[in-house]
mmCIF file with all atom_site columns, C-alpha atoms in Angstrom:
data_model
loop_
_atom_site.group_PDB
_atom_site.id
_atom_site.type_symbol
_atom_site.label_atom_id
_atom_site.label_alt_id
_atom_site.label_comp_id
_atom_site.label_asym_id
_atom_site.label_entity_id
_atom_site.label_seq_id
_atom_site.pdbx_PDB_ins_code
_atom_site.Cartn_x
_atom_site.Cartn_y
_atom_site.Cartn_z
_atom_site.occupancy
_atom_site.B_iso_or_equiv
_atom_site.pdbx_formal_charge
_atom_site.auth_seq_id
_atom_site.auth_comp_id
_atom_site.auth_asym_id
_atom_site.auth_atom_id
_atom_site.pdbx_PDB_model_num
ATOM 1   C CA . MET A 1 1   ? -112.412 15.546 36.669 1.00 45.00 ? 1   MET A CA 1
ATOM 2   C CA . ARG A 1 2   ? -109.468 15.958 34.306 1.00 42.00 ? 2   ARG A CA 1
ATOM 3   C CA . LYS A 1 3   ? -111.173 13.671 31.786 1.00 43.00 ? 3   LYS A CA 1
ATOM 4   C CA . PHE A 1 4   ? -114.412 15.641 32.193 1.00 41.00 ? 4   PHE A CA 1
ATOM 5   C CA . ALA A 1 5   ? -112.648 18.936 31.527 1.00 39.00 ? 5   ALA A CA 1
ATOM 6   C CA . SER A 1 6   ? -110.593 17.620 28.614 1.00 37.00 ? 6   SER A CA 1
ATOM 7   C CA . LEU A 1 7   ? -113.667 16.321 26.833 1.00 37.00 ? 7   LEU A CA 1
ATOM 8   C CA . LEU A 1 8   ? -115.366 19.657 27.296 1.00 37.00 ? 8   LEU A CA 1
ATOM 9   C CA . LEU A 1 9   ? -112.330 21.551 26.058 1.00 32.00 ? 9   LEU A CA 1
ATOM 10  C CA . ALA A 1 10  ? -112.224 19.331 23.012 1.00 34.00 ? 10  ALA A CA 1
ATOM 11  C CA . GLY A 1 11  ? -115.341 21.189 21.901 1.00 33.00 ? 11  GLY A CA 1
ATOM 12  C CA . MET A 1 12  ? -117.682 18.274 21.617 1.00 32.00 ? 12  MET A CA 1
ATOM 13  C CA . VAL A 1 13  ? -120.785 19.776 20.095 1.00 30.00 ? 13  VAL A CA 1
ATOM 14  C CA . ALA A 1 14  ? -122.721 16.776 18.830 1.00 30.00 ? 14  ALA A CA 1
ATOM 15  C CA . THR A 1 15  ? -126.406 16.161 18.628 1.00 28.00 ? 15  THR A CA 1
ATOM 16  C CA . ALA A 1 16  ? -127.744 16.007 22.163 1.00 33.00 ? 16  ALA A CA 1
ATOM 17  C CA . SER A 1 17  ? -128.990 12.603 23.196 1.00 34.00 ? 17  SER A CA 1
ATOM 18  C CA . LEU A 1 18  ? -132.046 14.135 24.769 1.00 37.00 ? 18  LEU A CA 1
ATOM 19  C CA . GLY A 1 19  ? -133.650 15.208 21.530 1.00 36.00 ? 19  GLY A CA 1
ATOM 20  C CA . ALA A 1 20  ? -132.192 18.669 20.962 1.00 37.00 ? 20  ALA A CA 1
ATOM 21  C CA . THR A 1 21  ? -129.004 19.937 19.449 1.00 36.00 ? 21  THR A CA 1
ATOM 22  C CA . ALA A 1 22  ? -126.506 21.931 21.436 1.00 43.00 ? 22  ALA A CA 1
ATOM 23  C CA . TYR A 1 23  ? -127.481 25.007 19.447 1.00 46.00 ? 23  TYR A CA 1
ATOM 24  C CA . ALA A 1 24  ? -131.252 24.540 19.589 1.00 53.00 ? 24  ALA A CA 1
ATOM 25  C CA . LYS A 1 25  ? -133.450 27.279 21.007 1.00 81.00 ? 25  LYS A CA 1
ATOM 26  C CA . ASN A 1 26  ? -133.523 27.097 24.783 1.00 83.00 ? 26  ASN A CA 1
ATOM 27  C CA . PRO A 1 27  ? -136.469 25.239 26.268 1.00 81.00 ? 27  PRO A CA 1
ATOM 28  C CA . HIS A 1 28  ? -138.901 27.041 28.540 1.00 78.00 ? 28  HIS A CA 1
ATOM 29  C CA . VAL A 1 29  ? -138.445 26.231 32.216 1.00 85.00 ? 29  VAL A CA 1
ATOM 30  C CA . GLY A 1 30  ? -141.155 26.781 34.769 1.00 78.00 ? 30  GLY A CA 1
ATOM 31  C CA . GLY A 1 31  ? -143.295 28.464 32.131 1.00 76.00 ? 31  GLY A CA 1
ATOM 32  C CA . ALA A 1 32  ? -140.639 31.065 31.377 1.00 79.00 ? 32  ALA A CA 1
ATOM 33  C CA . ALA A 1 33  ? -138.331 31.636 28.451 1.00 79.00 ? 33  ALA A CA 1
ATOM 34  C CA . MET A 1 34  ? -134.669 31.039 29.227 1.00 83.00 ? 34  MET A CA 1
ATOM 35  C CA . PHE A 1 35  ? -132.224 33.391 27.546 1.00 81.00 ? 35  PHE A CA 1
ATOM 36  C CA . GLU A 1 36  ? -128.697 32.428 26.511 1.00 87.00 ? 36  GLU A CA 1
ATOM 37  C CA . ASP A 1 37  ? -127.476 35.963 27.221 1.00 88.00 ? 37  ASP A CA 1
ATOM 38  C CA . LYS A 1 38  ? -128.618 35.826 30.876 1.00 90.00 ? 38  LYS A CA 1
ATOM 39  C CA . ASN A 1 39  ? -126.730 34.079 33.631 1.00 89.00 ? 39  ASN A CA 1
ATOM 40  C CA . ILE A 1 40  ? -127.822 31.138 35.755 1.00 90.00 ? 40  ILE A CA 1
ATOM 41  C CA . VAL A 1 41  ? -129.360 33.231 38.533 1.00 92.00 ? 41  VAL A CA 1
ATOM 42  C CA . GLN A 1 42  ? -131.163 35.621 36.176 1.00 90.00 ? 42  GLN A CA 1
ATOM 43  C CA . ASN A 1 43  ? -132.827 32.758 34.316 1.00 88.00 ? 43  ASN A CA 1
ATOM 44  C CA . ALA A 1 44  ? -133.607 30.713 37.439 1.00 91.00 ? 44  ALA A CA 1
ATOM 45  C CA . MET A 1 45  ? -135.373 33.717 38.965 1.00 90.00 ? 45  MET A CA 1
ATOM 46  C CA . ASN A 1 46  ? -137.856 33.648 36.063 1.00 88.00 ? 46  ASN A CA 1
ATOM 47  C CA . SER A 1 47  ? -138.779 29.974 36.511 1.00 89.00 ? 47  SER A CA 1
ATOM 48  C CA . LYS A 1 48  ? -141.862 29.397 38.667 1.00 91.00 ? 48  LYS A CA 1
ATOM 49  C CA . ASP A 1 49  ? -140.554 25.835 39.189 1.00 90.00 ? 49  ASP A CA 1
ATOM 50  C CA . HIS A 1 50  ? -137.340 27.037 40.850 1.00 92.00 ? 50  HIS A CA 1
ATOM 51  C CA . THR A 1 51  ? -138.470 29.543 43.498 1.00 93.00 ? 51  THR A CA 1
ATOM 52  C CA . THR A 1 52  ? -137.205 27.310 46.313 1.00 94.00 ? 52  THR A CA 1
ATOM 53  C CA . LEU A 1 53  ? -133.823 26.902 44.621 1.00 94.00 ? 53  LEU A CA 1
ATOM 54  C CA . VAL A 1 54  ? -133.526 30.668 44.139 1.00 93.00 ? 54  VAL A CA 1
ATOM 55  C CA . ALA A 1 55  ? -134.449 31.289 47.806 1.00 94.00 ? 55  ALA A CA 1
ATOM 56  C CA . ALA A 1 56  ? -131.845 28.730 48.865 1.00 95.00 ? 56  ALA A CA 1
ATOM 57  C CA . VAL A 1 57  ? -129.149 30.269 46.633 1.00 94.00 ? 57  VAL A CA 1
ATOM 58  C CA . LYS A 1 58  ? -129.886 33.677 48.177 1.00 94.00 ? 58  LYS A CA 1
ATOM 59  C CA . ALA A 1 59  ? -129.859 32.283 51.745 1.00 94.00 ? 59  ALA A CA 1
ATOM 60  C CA . ALA A 1 60  ? -126.556 30.520 51.064 1.00 94.00 ? 60  ALA A CA 1
ATOM 61  C CA . GLY A 1 61  ? -124.949 33.702 49.712 1.00 93.00 ? 61  GLY A CA 1
ATOM 62  C CA . LEU A 1 62  ? -124.223 32.060 46.351 1.00 93.00 ? 62  LEU A CA 1
ATOM 63  C CA . VAL A 1 63  ? -125.880 34.616 44.061 1.00 93.00 ? 63  VAL A CA 1
ATOM 64  C CA . ASP A 1 64  ? -122.634 36.381 43.141 1.00 91.00 ? 64  ASP A CA 1
ATOM 65  C CA . THR A 1 65  ? -120.866 33.059 42.568 1.00 92.00 ? 65  THR A CA 1
ATOM 66  C CA . LEU A 1 66  ? -123.544 31.749 40.207 1.00 90.00 ? 66  LEU A CA 1
ATOM 67  C CA . GLN A 1 67  ? -123.668 35.076 38.401 1.00 90.00 ? 67  GLN A CA 1
ATOM 68  C CA . GLY A 1 68  ? -119.903 34.842 37.897 1.00 90.00 ? 68  GLY A CA 1
ATOM 69  C CA . LYS A 1 69  ? -118.062 34.019 34.705 1.00 91.00 ? 69  LYS A CA 1
ATOM 70  C CA . GLY A 1 70  ? -118.185 30.240 35.127 1.00 89.00 ? 70  GLY A CA 1
ATOM 71  C CA . PRO A 1 71  ? -118.551 28.100 33.187 1.00 95.00 ? 71  PRO A CA 1
ATOM 72  C CA . PHE A 1 72  ? -120.887 26.064 35.373 1.00 94.00 ? 72  PHE A CA 1
ATOM 73  C CA . THR A 1 73  ? -123.115 23.076 34.872 1.00 95.00 ? 73  THR A CA 1
ATOM 74  C CA . VAL A 1 74  ? -125.966 23.248 37.372 1.00 95.00 ? 74  VAL A CA 1
ATOM 75  C CA . PHE A 1 75  ? -128.238 20.325 38.101 1.00 96.00 ? 75  PHE A CA 1
ATOM 76  C CA . ALA A 1 76  ? -131.233 22.418 39.218 1.00 96.00 ? 76  ALA A CA 1
ATOM 77  C CA . PRO A 1 77  ? -133.822 20.727 41.445 1.00 96.00 ? 77  PRO A CA 1
ATOM 78  C CA . THR A 1 78  ? -137.418 21.863 41.073 1.00 95.00 ? 78  THR A CA 1
ATOM 79  C CA . ASN A 1 79  ? -139.725 23.057 43.833 1.00 95.00 ? 79  ASN A CA 1
ATOM 80  C CA . GLU A 1 80  ? -141.287 19.583 43.793 1.00 96.00 ? 80  GLU A CA 1
ATOM 81  C CA . ALA A 1 81  ? -137.856 18.047 44.382 1.00 96.00 ? 81  ALA A CA 1
ATOM 82  C CA . PHE A 1 82  ? -137.341 20.224 47.455 1.00 95.00 ? 82  PHE A CA 1
ATOM 83  C CA . ALA A 1 83  ? -140.894 19.488 48.641 1.00 95.00 ? 83  ALA A CA 1
ATOM 84  C CA . ALA A 1 84  ? -140.120 15.752 48.516 1.00 96.00 ? 84  ALA A CA 1
ATOM 85  C CA . LEU A 1 85  ? -137.483 16.160 51.243 1.00 94.00 ? 85  LEU A CA 1
ATOM 86  C CA . PRO A 1 86  ? -138.656 15.268 54.760 1.00 94.00 ? 86  PRO A CA 1
ATOM 87  C CA . LYS A 1 87  ? -141.092 17.801 56.200 1.00 94.00 ? 87  LYS A CA 1
ATOM 88  C CA . GLY A 1 88  ? -139.366 20.868 57.617 1.00 93.00 ? 88  GLY A CA 1
ATOM 89  C CA . THR A 1 89  ? -136.024 20.189 55.898 1.00 93.00 ? 89  THR A CA 1
ATOM 90  C CA . VAL A 1 90  ? -136.123 23.201 53.578 1.00 94.00 ? 90  VAL A CA 1
ATOM 91  C CA . ASP A 1 91  ? -137.238 25.600 56.321 1.00 94.00 ? 91  ASP A CA 1
ATOM 92  C CA . ASP A 1 92  ? -134.464 24.264 58.550 1.00 93.00 ? 92  ASP A CA 1
ATOM 93  C CA . LEU A 1 93  ? -131.833 24.641 55.818 1.00 94.00 ? 93  LEU A CA 1
ATOM 94  C CA . LEU A 1 94  ? -132.845 28.246 55.153 1.00 93.00 ? 94  LEU A CA 1
ATOM 95  C CA . LYS A 1 95  ? -132.054 29.260 58.764 1.00 94.00 ? 95  LYS A CA 1
ATOM 96  C CA . PRO A 1 96  ? -128.876 31.355 59.100 1.00 94.00 ? 96  PRO A CA 1
ATOM 97  C CA . GLU A 1 97  ? -127.306 28.872 61.507 1.00 95.00 ? 97  GLU A CA 1
ATOM 98  C CA . ASN A 1 98  ? -127.485 26.170 58.802 1.00 94.00 ? 98  ASN A CA 1
ATOM 99  C CA . LYS A 1 99  ? -125.854 28.226 56.050 1.00 96.00 ? 99  LYS A CA 1
ATOM 100 C CA . ASP A 1 100 ? -122.747 26.010 55.808 1.00 95.00 ? 100 ASP A CA 1
ATOM 101 C CA . LYS A 1 101 ? -124.875 22.893 55.326 1.00 96.00 ? 101 LYS A CA 1
ATOM 102 C CA . LEU A 1 102 ? -127.009 24.674 52.712 1.00 95.00 ? 102 LEU A CA 1
ATOM 103 C CA . VAL A 1 103 ? -123.910 25.854 50.836 1.00 95.00 ? 103 VAL A CA 1
ATOM 104 C CA . LYS A 1 104 ? -122.573 22.290 50.810 1.00 96.00 ? 104 LYS A CA 1
ATOM 105 C CA . ILE A 1 105 ? -125.850 20.890 49.446 1.00 96.00 ? 105 ILE A CA 1
ATOM 106 C CA . LEU A 1 106 ? -126.209 23.553 46.751 1.00 95.00 ? 106 LEU A CA 1
ATOM 107 C CA . THR A 1 107 ? -122.598 23.409 45.585 1.00 95.00 ? 107 THR A CA 1
ATOM 108 C CA . CYS A 1 108 ? -122.962 19.634 45.236 1.00 96.00 ? 108 CYS A CA 1
ATOM 109 C CA . HIS A 1 109 ? -125.303 20.459 42.334 1.00 96.00 ? 109 HIS A CA 1
ATOM 110 C CA . VAL A 1 110 ? -122.642 22.476 40.481 1.00 96.00 ? 110 VAL A CA 1
ATOM 111 C CA . VAL A 1 111 ? -119.784 21.306 38.254 1.00 95.00 ? 111 VAL A CA 1
ATOM 112 C CA . ALA A 1 112 ? -117.089 23.803 37.248 1.00 94.00 ? 112 ALA A CA 1
ATOM 113 C CA . ALA A 1 113 ? -117.441 23.193 33.495 1.00 94.00 ? 113 ALA A CA 1
ATOM 114 C CA . LYS A 1 114 ? -120.085 23.560 30.819 1.00 94.00 ? 114 LYS A CA 1
ATOM 115 C CA . ALA A 1 115 ? -121.375 20.084 29.966 1.00 92.00 ? 115 ALA A CA 1
ATOM 116 C CA . MET A 1 116 ? -124.181 19.764 27.470 1.00 93.00 ? 116 MET A CA 1
ATOM 117 C CA . SER A 1 117 ? -126.129 16.500 27.524 1.00 92.00 ? 117 SER A CA 1
ATOM 118 C CA . SER A 1 118 ? -124.245 15.305 24.453 1.00 92.00 ? 118 SER A CA 1
ATOM 119 C CA . ASP A 1 119 ? -120.970 15.774 26.345 1.00 92.00 ? 119 ASP A CA 1
ATOM 120 C CA . VAL A 1 120 ? -122.334 13.876 29.338 1.00 92.00 ? 120 VAL A CA 1
ATOM 121 C CA . MET A 1 121 ? -123.602 11.017 27.183 1.00 93.00 ? 121 MET A CA 1
ATOM 122 C CA . SER A 1 122 ? -120.266 10.774 25.390 1.00 92.00 ? 122 SER A CA 1
ATOM 123 C CA . MET A 1 123 ? -118.367 10.582 28.683 1.00 93.00 ? 123 MET A CA 1
ATOM 124 C CA . VAL A 1 124 ? -120.800 7.997  30.048 1.00 94.00 ? 124 VAL A CA 1
ATOM 125 C CA . LYS A 1 125 ? -120.407 5.874  26.921 1.00 93.00 ? 125 LYS A CA 1
ATOM 126 C CA . GLU A 1 126 ? -116.632 6.220  26.906 1.00 93.00 ? 126 GLU A CA 1
ATOM 127 C CA . ASP A 1 127 ? -116.480 5.162  30.572 1.00 93.00 ? 127 ASP A CA 1
ATOM 128 C CA . GLY A 1 128 ? -118.586 2.037  30.013 1.00 92.00 ? 128 GLY A CA 1
ATOM 129 C CA . GLY A 1 129 ? -121.978 3.218  31.235 1.00 93.00 ? 129 GLY A CA 1
ATOM 130 C CA . LYS A 1 130 ? -121.295 5.699  34.012 1.00 94.00 ? 130 LYS A CA 1
ATOM 131 C CA . HIS A 1 131 ? -119.106 8.744  34.553 1.00 95.00 ? 131 HIS A CA 1
ATOM 132 C CA . VAL A 1 132 ? -118.165 10.225 37.930 1.00 96.00 ? 132 VAL A CA 1
ATOM 133 C CA . VAL A 1 133 ? -117.696 13.992 38.237 1.00 95.00 ? 133 VAL A CA 1
ATOM 134 C CA . ASP A 1 134 ? -116.454 16.157 41.087 1.00 95.00 ? 134 ASP A CA 1
ATOM 135 C CA . THR A 1 135 ? -118.658 19.068 42.090 1.00 96.00 ? 135 THR A CA 1
ATOM 136 C CA . VAL A 1 136 ? -117.736 22.514 43.334 1.00 94.00 ? 136 VAL A CA 1
ATOM 137 C CA . GLY A 1 137 ? -118.905 21.355 46.784 1.00 94.00 ? 137 GLY A CA 1
ATOM 138 C CA . GLY A 1 138 ? -116.509 18.419 46.830 1.00 94.00 ? 138 GLY A CA 1
ATOM 139 C CA . CYS A 1 139 ? -119.144 15.771 46.166 1.00 95.00 ? 139 CYS A CA 1
ATOM 140 C CA . LYS A 1 140 ? -118.948 13.059 43.561 1.00 96.00 ? 140 LYS A CA 1
ATOM 141 C CA . LEU A 1 141 ? -121.916 12.588 41.226 1.00 97.00 ? 141 LEU A CA 1
ATOM 142 C CA . THR A 1 142 ? -122.380 9.562  39.017 1.00 97.00 ? 142 THR A CA 1
ATOM 143 C CA . LEU A 1 143 ? -123.856 10.322 35.602 1.00 96.00 ? 143 LEU A CA 1
ATOM 144 C CA . LYS A 1 144 ? -125.552 7.559  33.621 1.00 95.00 ? 144 LYS A CA 1
ATOM 145 C CA . ASP A 1 145 ? -127.557 7.048  30.444 1.00 92.00 ? 145 ASP A CA 1
ATOM 146 C CA . ASP A 1 146 ? -131.004 5.678  31.240 1.00 90.00 ? 146 ASP A CA 1
ATOM 147 C CA . GLY A 1 147 ? -132.486 4.928  27.833 1.00 88.00 ? 147 GLY A CA 1
ATOM 148 C CA . GLY A 1 148 ? -131.329 8.178  26.249 1.00 86.00 ? 148 GLY A CA 1
ATOM 149 C CA . LYS A 1 149 ? -131.882 10.331 29.334 1.00 88.00 ? 149 LYS A CA 1
ATOM 150 C CA . VAL A 1 150 ? -129.276 11.441 31.822 1.00 91.00 ? 150 VAL A CA 1
ATOM 151 C CA . THR A 1 151 ? -129.546 10.387 35.459 1.00 94.00 ? 151 THR A CA 1
ATOM 152 C CA . VAL A 1 152 ? -127.481 11.810 38.293 1.00 96.00 ? 152 VAL A CA 1
ATOM 153 C CA . THR A 1 153 ? -126.776 9.795  41.443 1.00 96.00 ? 153 THR A CA 1
ATOM 154 C CA . ASP A 1 154 ? -125.406 11.409 44.593 1.00 96.00 ? 154 ASP A CA 1
ATOM 155 C CA . GLU A 1 155 ? -122.999 9.891  47.122 1.00 95.00 ? 155 GLU A CA 1
ATOM 156 C CA . ASN A 1 156 ? -125.909 8.431  49.103 1.00 94.00 ? 156 ASN A CA 1
ATOM 157 C CA . GLY A 1 157 ? -127.348 6.512  46.146 1.00 95.00 ? 157 GLY A CA 1
ATOM 158 C CA . ASN A 1 158 ? -130.243 8.923  45.482 1.00 95.00 ? 158 ASN A CA 1
ATOM 159 C CA . THR A 1 159 ? -130.911 9.203  41.751 1.00 96.00 ? 159 THR A CA 1
ATOM 160 C CA . ALA A 1 160 ? -132.342 12.260 40.008 1.00 97.00 ? 160 ALA A CA 1
ATOM 161 C CA . ASN A 1 161 ? -133.593 12.308 36.435 1.00 96.00 ? 161 ASN A CA 1
ATOM 162 C CA . VAL A 1 162 ? -132.740 15.166 34.113 1.00 95.00 ? 162 VAL A CA 1
ATOM 163 C CA . THR A 1 163 ? -136.197 16.327 33.043 1.00 95.00 ? 163 THR A CA 1
ATOM 164 C CA . ILE A 1 164 ? -135.106 19.328 30.951 1.00 93.00 ? 164 ILE A CA 1
ATOM 165 C CA . ALA A 1 165 ? -131.591 19.319 29.511 1.00 91.00 ? 165 ALA A CA 1
ATOM 166 C CA . ASP A 1 166 ? -129.354 21.851 27.834 1.00 92.00 ? 166 ASP A CA 1
ATOM 167 C CA . VAL A 1 167 ? -130.743 25.151 29.092 1.00 91.00 ? 167 VAL A CA 1
ATOM 168 C CA . VAL A 1 168 ? -127.889 27.338 27.884 1.00 93.00 ? 168 VAL A CA 1
ATOM 169 C CA . GLN A 1 169 ? -126.844 30.286 30.057 1.00 92.00 ? 169 GLN A CA 1
ATOM 170 C CA . SER A 1 170 ? -124.310 33.043 29.481 1.00 92.00 ? 170 SER A CA 1
ATOM 171 C CA . ASN A 1 171 ? -122.098 31.384 32.103 1.00 93.00 ? 171 ASN A CA 1
ATOM 172 C CA . GLY A 1 172 ? -122.872 27.705 31.584 1.00 92.00 ? 172 GLY A CA 1
ATOM 173 C CA . VAL A 1 173 ? -125.787 25.327 31.327 1.00 93.00 ? 173 VAL A CA 1
ATOM 174 C CA . ILE A 1 174 ? -128.658 24.175 33.523 1.00 94.00 ? 174 ILE A CA 1
ATOM 175 C CA . HIS A 1 175 ? -130.109 20.671 33.542 1.00 95.00 ? 175 HIS A CA 1
ATOM 176 C CA . VAL A 1 176 ? -133.400 20.549 35.476 1.00 95.00 ? 176 VAL A CA 1
ATOM 177 C CA . ILE A 1 177 ? -133.634 17.546 37.831 1.00 96.00 ? 177 ILE A CA 1
ATOM 178 C CA . ASP A 1 178 ? -136.464 15.952 39.810 1.00 96.00 ? 178 ASP A CA 1
ATOM 179 C CA . LYS A 1 179 ? -134.653 15.287 43.096 1.00 96.00 ? 179 LYS A CA 1
ATOM 180 C CA . VAL A 1 180 ? -132.344 17.140 45.460 1.00 96.00 ? 180 VAL A CA 1
ATOM 181 C CA . LEU A 1 181 ? -128.849 15.652 45.496 1.00 96.00 ? 181 LEU A CA 1
ATOM 182 C CA . LEU A 1 182 ? -127.366 15.315 48.962 1.00 94.00 ? 182 LEU A CA 1
ATOM 183 C CA . PRO A 1 183 ? -123.754 15.121 50.046 1.00 93.00 ? 183 PRO A CA 1
ATOM 184 C CA . ARG A 1 184 ? -122.542 12.441 52.385 1.00 87.00 ? 184 ARG A CA 1
ATOM 185 C CA . MET A 1 185 ? -122.602 14.224 55.751 1.00 71.00 ? 185 MET A CA 1
#
């Protein structure tokens, strides 16, 4: 984590390996414009592809946290990613009695630093092909370069692809992913 933070503090603002520069106009997510002057929650609420994530963040009581100063890097699973979980999993997680489990899962998608894709790719390269980061939820994620695209593997070996990178927020950055990352329980 120290290496992760030091590279970010070094101000690495290179051309992003995913085809955009760190200062490029934000991509649209879920059919909606994403605004650099809005925070993670405000932008996520506008994405039709992240309604499940927003509902989960609300149920977990994490709205205020993710609207906070940050900086945060959020690996944001789409509705399709949540739908791919075993039937009934999302409904079960949204129940009040499962709030602690939901918080753990969601915070395992958040890193307490702003890491653009160019930063991630640099760390992966420097570490010989993969870079492990600690999440806010205490999980370890393994970041890799898969032919110029970032992949994120959770502690259980499940790998998510970053499908939209470098969505700049006022309090960090979102990278859209195609799978839900799960902590080792």
